[in-house]
PDB file of N, CA and C in Angstrom:
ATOM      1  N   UNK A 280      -7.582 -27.010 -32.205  1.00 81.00           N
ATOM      2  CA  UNK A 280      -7.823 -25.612 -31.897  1.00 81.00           C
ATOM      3  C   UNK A 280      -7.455 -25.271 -30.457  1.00 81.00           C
ATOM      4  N   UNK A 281      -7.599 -26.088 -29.412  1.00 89.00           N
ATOM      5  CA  UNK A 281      -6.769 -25.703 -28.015  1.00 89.00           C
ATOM      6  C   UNK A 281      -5.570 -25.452 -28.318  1.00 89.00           C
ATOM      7  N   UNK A 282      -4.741 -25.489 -28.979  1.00 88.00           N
ATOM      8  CA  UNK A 282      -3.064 -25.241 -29.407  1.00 88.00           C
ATOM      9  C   UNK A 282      -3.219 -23.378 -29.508  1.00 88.00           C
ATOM     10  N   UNK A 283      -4.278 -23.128 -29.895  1.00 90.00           N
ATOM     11  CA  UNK A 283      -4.668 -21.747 -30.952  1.00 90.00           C
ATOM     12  C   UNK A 283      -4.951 -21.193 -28.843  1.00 90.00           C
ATOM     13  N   UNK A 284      -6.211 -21.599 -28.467  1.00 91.00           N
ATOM     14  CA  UNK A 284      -6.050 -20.726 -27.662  1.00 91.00           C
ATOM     15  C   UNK A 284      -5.606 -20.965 -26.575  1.00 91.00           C
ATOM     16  N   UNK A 285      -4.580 -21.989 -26.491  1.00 93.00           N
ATOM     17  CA  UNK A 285      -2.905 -21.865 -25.108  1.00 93.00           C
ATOM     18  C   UNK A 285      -2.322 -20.828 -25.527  1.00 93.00           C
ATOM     19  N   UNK A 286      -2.691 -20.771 -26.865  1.00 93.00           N
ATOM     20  CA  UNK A 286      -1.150 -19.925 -27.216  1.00 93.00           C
ATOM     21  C   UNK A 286      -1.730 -17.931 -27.578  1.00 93.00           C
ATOM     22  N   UNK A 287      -2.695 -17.772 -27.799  1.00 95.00           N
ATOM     23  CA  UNK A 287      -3.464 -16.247 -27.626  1.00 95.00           C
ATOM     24  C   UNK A 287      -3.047 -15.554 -26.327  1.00 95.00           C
ATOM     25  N   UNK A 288      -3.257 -15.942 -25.225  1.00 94.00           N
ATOM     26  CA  UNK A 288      -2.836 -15.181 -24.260  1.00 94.00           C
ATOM     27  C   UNK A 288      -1.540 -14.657 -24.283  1.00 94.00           C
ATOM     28  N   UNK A 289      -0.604 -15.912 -23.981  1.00 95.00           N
ATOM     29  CA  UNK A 289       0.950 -15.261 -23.714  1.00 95.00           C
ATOM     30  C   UNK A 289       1.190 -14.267 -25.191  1.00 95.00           C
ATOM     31  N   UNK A 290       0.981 -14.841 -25.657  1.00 96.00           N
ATOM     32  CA  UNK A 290       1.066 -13.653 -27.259  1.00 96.00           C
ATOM     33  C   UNK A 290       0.508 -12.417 -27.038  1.00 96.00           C
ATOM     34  N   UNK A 291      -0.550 -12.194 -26.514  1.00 96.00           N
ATOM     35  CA  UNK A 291      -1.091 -10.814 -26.398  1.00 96.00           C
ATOM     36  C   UNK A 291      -0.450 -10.196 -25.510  1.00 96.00           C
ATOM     37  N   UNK A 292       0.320 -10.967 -24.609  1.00 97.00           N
ATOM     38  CA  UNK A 292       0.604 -10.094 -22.800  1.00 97.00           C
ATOM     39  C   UNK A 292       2.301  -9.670 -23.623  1.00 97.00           C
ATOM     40  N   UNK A 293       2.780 -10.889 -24.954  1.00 97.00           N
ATOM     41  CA  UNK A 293       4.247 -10.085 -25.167  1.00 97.00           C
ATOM     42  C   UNK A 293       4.089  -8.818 -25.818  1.00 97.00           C
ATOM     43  N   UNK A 294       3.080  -8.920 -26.629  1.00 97.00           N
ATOM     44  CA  UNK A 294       3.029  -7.629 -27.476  1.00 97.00           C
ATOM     45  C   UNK A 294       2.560  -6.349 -26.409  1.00 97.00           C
ATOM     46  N   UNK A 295       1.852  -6.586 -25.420  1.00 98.00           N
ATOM     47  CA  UNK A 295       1.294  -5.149 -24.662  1.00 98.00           C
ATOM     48  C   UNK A 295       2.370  -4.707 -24.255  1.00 98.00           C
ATOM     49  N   UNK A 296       3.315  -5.638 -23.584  1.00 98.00           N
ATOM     50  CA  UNK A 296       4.409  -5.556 -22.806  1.00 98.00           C
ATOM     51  C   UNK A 296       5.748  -5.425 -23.809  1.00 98.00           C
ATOM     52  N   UNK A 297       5.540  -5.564 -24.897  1.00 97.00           N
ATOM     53  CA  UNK A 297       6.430  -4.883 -25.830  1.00 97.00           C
ATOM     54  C   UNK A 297       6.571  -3.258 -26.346  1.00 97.00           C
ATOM     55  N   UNK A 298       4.765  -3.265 -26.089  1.00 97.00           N
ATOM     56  CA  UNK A 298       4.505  -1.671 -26.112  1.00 97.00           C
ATOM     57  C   UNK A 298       4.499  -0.817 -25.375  1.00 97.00           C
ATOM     58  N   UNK A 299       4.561  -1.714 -24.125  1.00 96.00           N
ATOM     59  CA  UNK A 299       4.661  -0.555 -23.084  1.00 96.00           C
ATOM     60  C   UNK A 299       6.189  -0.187 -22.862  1.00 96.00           C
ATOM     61  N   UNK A 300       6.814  -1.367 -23.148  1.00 96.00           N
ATOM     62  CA  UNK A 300       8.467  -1.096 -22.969  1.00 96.00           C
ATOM     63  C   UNK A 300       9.003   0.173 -24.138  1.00 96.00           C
ATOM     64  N   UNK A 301       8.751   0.074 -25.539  1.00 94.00           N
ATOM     65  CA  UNK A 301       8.536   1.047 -26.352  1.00 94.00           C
ATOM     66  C   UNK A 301       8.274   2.292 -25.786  1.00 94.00           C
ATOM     67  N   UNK A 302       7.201   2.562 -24.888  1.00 92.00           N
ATOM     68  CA  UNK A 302       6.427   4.038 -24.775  1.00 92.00           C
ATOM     69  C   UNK A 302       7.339   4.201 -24.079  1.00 92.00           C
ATOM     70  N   UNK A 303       7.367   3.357 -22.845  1.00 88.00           N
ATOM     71  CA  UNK A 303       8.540   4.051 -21.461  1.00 88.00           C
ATOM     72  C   UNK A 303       9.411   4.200 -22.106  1.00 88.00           C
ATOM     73  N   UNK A 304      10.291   4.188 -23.536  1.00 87.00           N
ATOM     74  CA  UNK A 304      11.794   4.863 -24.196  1.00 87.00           C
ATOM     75  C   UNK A 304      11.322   5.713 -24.995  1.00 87.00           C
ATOM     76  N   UNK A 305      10.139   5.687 -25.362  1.00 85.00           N
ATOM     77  CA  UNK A 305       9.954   6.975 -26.130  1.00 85.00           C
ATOM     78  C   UNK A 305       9.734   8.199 -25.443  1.00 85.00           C
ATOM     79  N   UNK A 306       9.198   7.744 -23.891  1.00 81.00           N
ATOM     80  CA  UNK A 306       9.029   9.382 -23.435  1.00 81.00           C
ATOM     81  C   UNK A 306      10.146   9.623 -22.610  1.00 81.00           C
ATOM     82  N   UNK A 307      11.210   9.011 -22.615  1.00 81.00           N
ATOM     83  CA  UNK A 307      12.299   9.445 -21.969  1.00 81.00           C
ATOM     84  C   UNK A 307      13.224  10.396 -22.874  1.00 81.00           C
ATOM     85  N   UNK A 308      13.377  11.908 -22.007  1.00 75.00           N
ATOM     86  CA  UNK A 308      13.828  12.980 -22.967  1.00 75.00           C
ATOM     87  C   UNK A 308      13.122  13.598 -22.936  1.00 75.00           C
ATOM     88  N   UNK A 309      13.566  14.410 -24.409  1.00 76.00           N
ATOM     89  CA  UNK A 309      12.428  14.789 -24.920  1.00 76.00           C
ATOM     90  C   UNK A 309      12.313  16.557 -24.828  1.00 76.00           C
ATOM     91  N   UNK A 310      11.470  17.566 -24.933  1.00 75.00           N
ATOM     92  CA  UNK A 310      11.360  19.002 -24.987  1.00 75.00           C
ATOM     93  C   UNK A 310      11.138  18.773 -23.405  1.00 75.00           C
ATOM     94  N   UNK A 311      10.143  18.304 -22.567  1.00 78.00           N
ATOM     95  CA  UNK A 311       9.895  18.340 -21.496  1.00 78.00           C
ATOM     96  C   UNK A 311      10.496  17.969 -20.227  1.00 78.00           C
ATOM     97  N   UNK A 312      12.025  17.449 -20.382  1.00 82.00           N
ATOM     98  CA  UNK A 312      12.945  17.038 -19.656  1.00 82.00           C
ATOM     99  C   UNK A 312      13.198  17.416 -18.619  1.00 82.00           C
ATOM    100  N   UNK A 313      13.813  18.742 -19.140  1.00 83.00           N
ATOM    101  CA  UNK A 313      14.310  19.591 -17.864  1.00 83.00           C
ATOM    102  C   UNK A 313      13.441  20.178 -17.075  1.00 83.00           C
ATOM    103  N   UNK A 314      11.618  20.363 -17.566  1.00 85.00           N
ATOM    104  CA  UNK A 314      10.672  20.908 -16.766  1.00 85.00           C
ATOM    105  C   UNK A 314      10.676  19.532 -15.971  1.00 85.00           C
ATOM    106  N   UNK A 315      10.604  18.278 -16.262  1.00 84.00           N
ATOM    107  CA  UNK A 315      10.054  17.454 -15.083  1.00 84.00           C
ATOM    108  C   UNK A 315      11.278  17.372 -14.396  1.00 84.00           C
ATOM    109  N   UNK A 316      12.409  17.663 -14.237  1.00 87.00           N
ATOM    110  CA  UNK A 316      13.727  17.096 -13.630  1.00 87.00           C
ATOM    111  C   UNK A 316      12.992  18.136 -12.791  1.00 87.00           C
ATOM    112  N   UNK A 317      13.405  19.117 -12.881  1.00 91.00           N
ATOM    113  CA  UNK A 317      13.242  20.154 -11.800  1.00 91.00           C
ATOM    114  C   UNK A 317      12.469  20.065 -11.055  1.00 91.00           C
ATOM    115  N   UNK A 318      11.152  19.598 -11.579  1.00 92.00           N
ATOM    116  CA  UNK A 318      10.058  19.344 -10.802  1.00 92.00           C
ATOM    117  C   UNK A 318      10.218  18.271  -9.829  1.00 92.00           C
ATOM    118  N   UNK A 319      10.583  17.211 -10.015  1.00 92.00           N
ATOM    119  CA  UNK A 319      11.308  16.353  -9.112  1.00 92.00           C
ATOM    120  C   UNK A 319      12.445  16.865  -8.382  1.00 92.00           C
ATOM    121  N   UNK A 320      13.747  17.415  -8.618  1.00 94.00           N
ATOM    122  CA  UNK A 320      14.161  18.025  -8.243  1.00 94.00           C
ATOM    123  C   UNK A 320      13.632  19.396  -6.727  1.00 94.00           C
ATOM    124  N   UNK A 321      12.634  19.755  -6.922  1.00 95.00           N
ATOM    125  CA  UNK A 321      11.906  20.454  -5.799  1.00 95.00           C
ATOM    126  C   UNK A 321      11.382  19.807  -5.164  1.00 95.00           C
ATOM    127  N   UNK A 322      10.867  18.667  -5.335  1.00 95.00           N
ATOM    128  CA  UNK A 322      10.133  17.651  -4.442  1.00 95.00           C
ATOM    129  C   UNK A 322      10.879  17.262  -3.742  1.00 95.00           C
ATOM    130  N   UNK A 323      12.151  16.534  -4.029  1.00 95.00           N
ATOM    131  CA  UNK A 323      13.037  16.108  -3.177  1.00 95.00           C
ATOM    132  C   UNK A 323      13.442  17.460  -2.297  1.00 95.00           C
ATOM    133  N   UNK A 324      13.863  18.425  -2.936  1.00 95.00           N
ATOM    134  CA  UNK A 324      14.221  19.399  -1.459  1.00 95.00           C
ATOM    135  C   UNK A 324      13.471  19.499  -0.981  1.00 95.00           C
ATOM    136  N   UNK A 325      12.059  19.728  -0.726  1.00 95.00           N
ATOM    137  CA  UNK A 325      11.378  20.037  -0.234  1.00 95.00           C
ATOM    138  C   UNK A 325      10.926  18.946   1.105  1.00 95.00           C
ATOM    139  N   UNK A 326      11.141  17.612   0.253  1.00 94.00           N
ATOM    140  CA  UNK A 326      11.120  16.341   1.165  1.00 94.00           C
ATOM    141  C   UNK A 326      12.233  16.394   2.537  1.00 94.00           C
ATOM    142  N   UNK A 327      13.044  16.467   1.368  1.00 94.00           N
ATOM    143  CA  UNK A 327      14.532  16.627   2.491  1.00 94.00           C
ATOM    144  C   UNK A 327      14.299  18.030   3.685  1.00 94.00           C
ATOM    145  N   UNK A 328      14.305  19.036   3.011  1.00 93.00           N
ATOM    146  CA  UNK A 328      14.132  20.469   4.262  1.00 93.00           C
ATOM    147  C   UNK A 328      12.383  19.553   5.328  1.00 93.00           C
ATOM    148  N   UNK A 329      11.948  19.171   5.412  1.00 92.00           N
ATOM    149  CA  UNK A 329      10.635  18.632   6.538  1.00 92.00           C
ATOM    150  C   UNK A 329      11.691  17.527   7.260  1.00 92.00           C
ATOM    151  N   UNK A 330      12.311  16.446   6.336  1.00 91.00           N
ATOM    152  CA  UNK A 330      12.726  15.536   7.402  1.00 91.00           C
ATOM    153  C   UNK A 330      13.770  16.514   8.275  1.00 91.00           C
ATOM    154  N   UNK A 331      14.461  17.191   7.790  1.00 91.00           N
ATOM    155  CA  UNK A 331      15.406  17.967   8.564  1.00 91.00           C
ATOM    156  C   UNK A 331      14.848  18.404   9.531  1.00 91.00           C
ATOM    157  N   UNK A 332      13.700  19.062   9.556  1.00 90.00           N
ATOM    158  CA  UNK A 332      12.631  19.541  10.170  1.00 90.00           C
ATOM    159  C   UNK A 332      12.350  18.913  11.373  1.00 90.00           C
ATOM    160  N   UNK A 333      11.319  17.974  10.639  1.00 87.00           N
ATOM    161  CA  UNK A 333      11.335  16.962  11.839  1.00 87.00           C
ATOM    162  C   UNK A 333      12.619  16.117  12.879  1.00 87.00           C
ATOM    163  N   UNK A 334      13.494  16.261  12.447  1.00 86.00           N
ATOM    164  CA  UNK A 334      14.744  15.529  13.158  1.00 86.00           C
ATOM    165  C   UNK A 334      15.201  16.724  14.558  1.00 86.00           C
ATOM    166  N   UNK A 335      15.229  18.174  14.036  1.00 77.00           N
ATOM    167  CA  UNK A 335      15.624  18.834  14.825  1.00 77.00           C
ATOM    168  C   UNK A 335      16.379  19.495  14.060  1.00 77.00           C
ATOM    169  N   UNK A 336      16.782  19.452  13.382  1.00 63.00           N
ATOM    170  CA  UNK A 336      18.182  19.524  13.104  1.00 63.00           C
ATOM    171  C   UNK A 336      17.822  20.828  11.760  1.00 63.00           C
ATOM    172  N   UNK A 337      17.477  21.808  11.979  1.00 54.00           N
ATOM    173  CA  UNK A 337      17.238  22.398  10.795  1.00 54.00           C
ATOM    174  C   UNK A 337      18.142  23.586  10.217  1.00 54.00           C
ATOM    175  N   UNK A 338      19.605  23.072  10.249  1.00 55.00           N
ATOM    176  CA  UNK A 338      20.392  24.040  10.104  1.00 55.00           C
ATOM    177  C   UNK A 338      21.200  22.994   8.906  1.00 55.00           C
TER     178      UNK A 338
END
């Protein structure tokens, strides 16, 4: 029965990690795409126009 539980762990950590690899492709896409692009999309300008900011350089 030690054979049984060496071997339970790594088995459980492939399958979580099988499912999580699954979810992260399933929510890629999708109806909500272009709302989160954008949304990222503003973050970064917004990131970018402060460092500009801060540099001096705000032209």
């Amino acid at each position: 029965m030690d054979y049984v539980s060496a071997l339970v762990p790594p088995v459980v950590m492939a399958v979580a990690f099988t499912a999580l690899v699954v979810t992260i492709i399933r929510s890629q896409g999708g109806a909500n795409k272009a709302k989160e692009d954008a949304i990222v999309d503003a973050a970064l300008a917004r990131a970018e126009a402060a460092a500009r900011e801060a540099n001096g350089s705000g032209a």
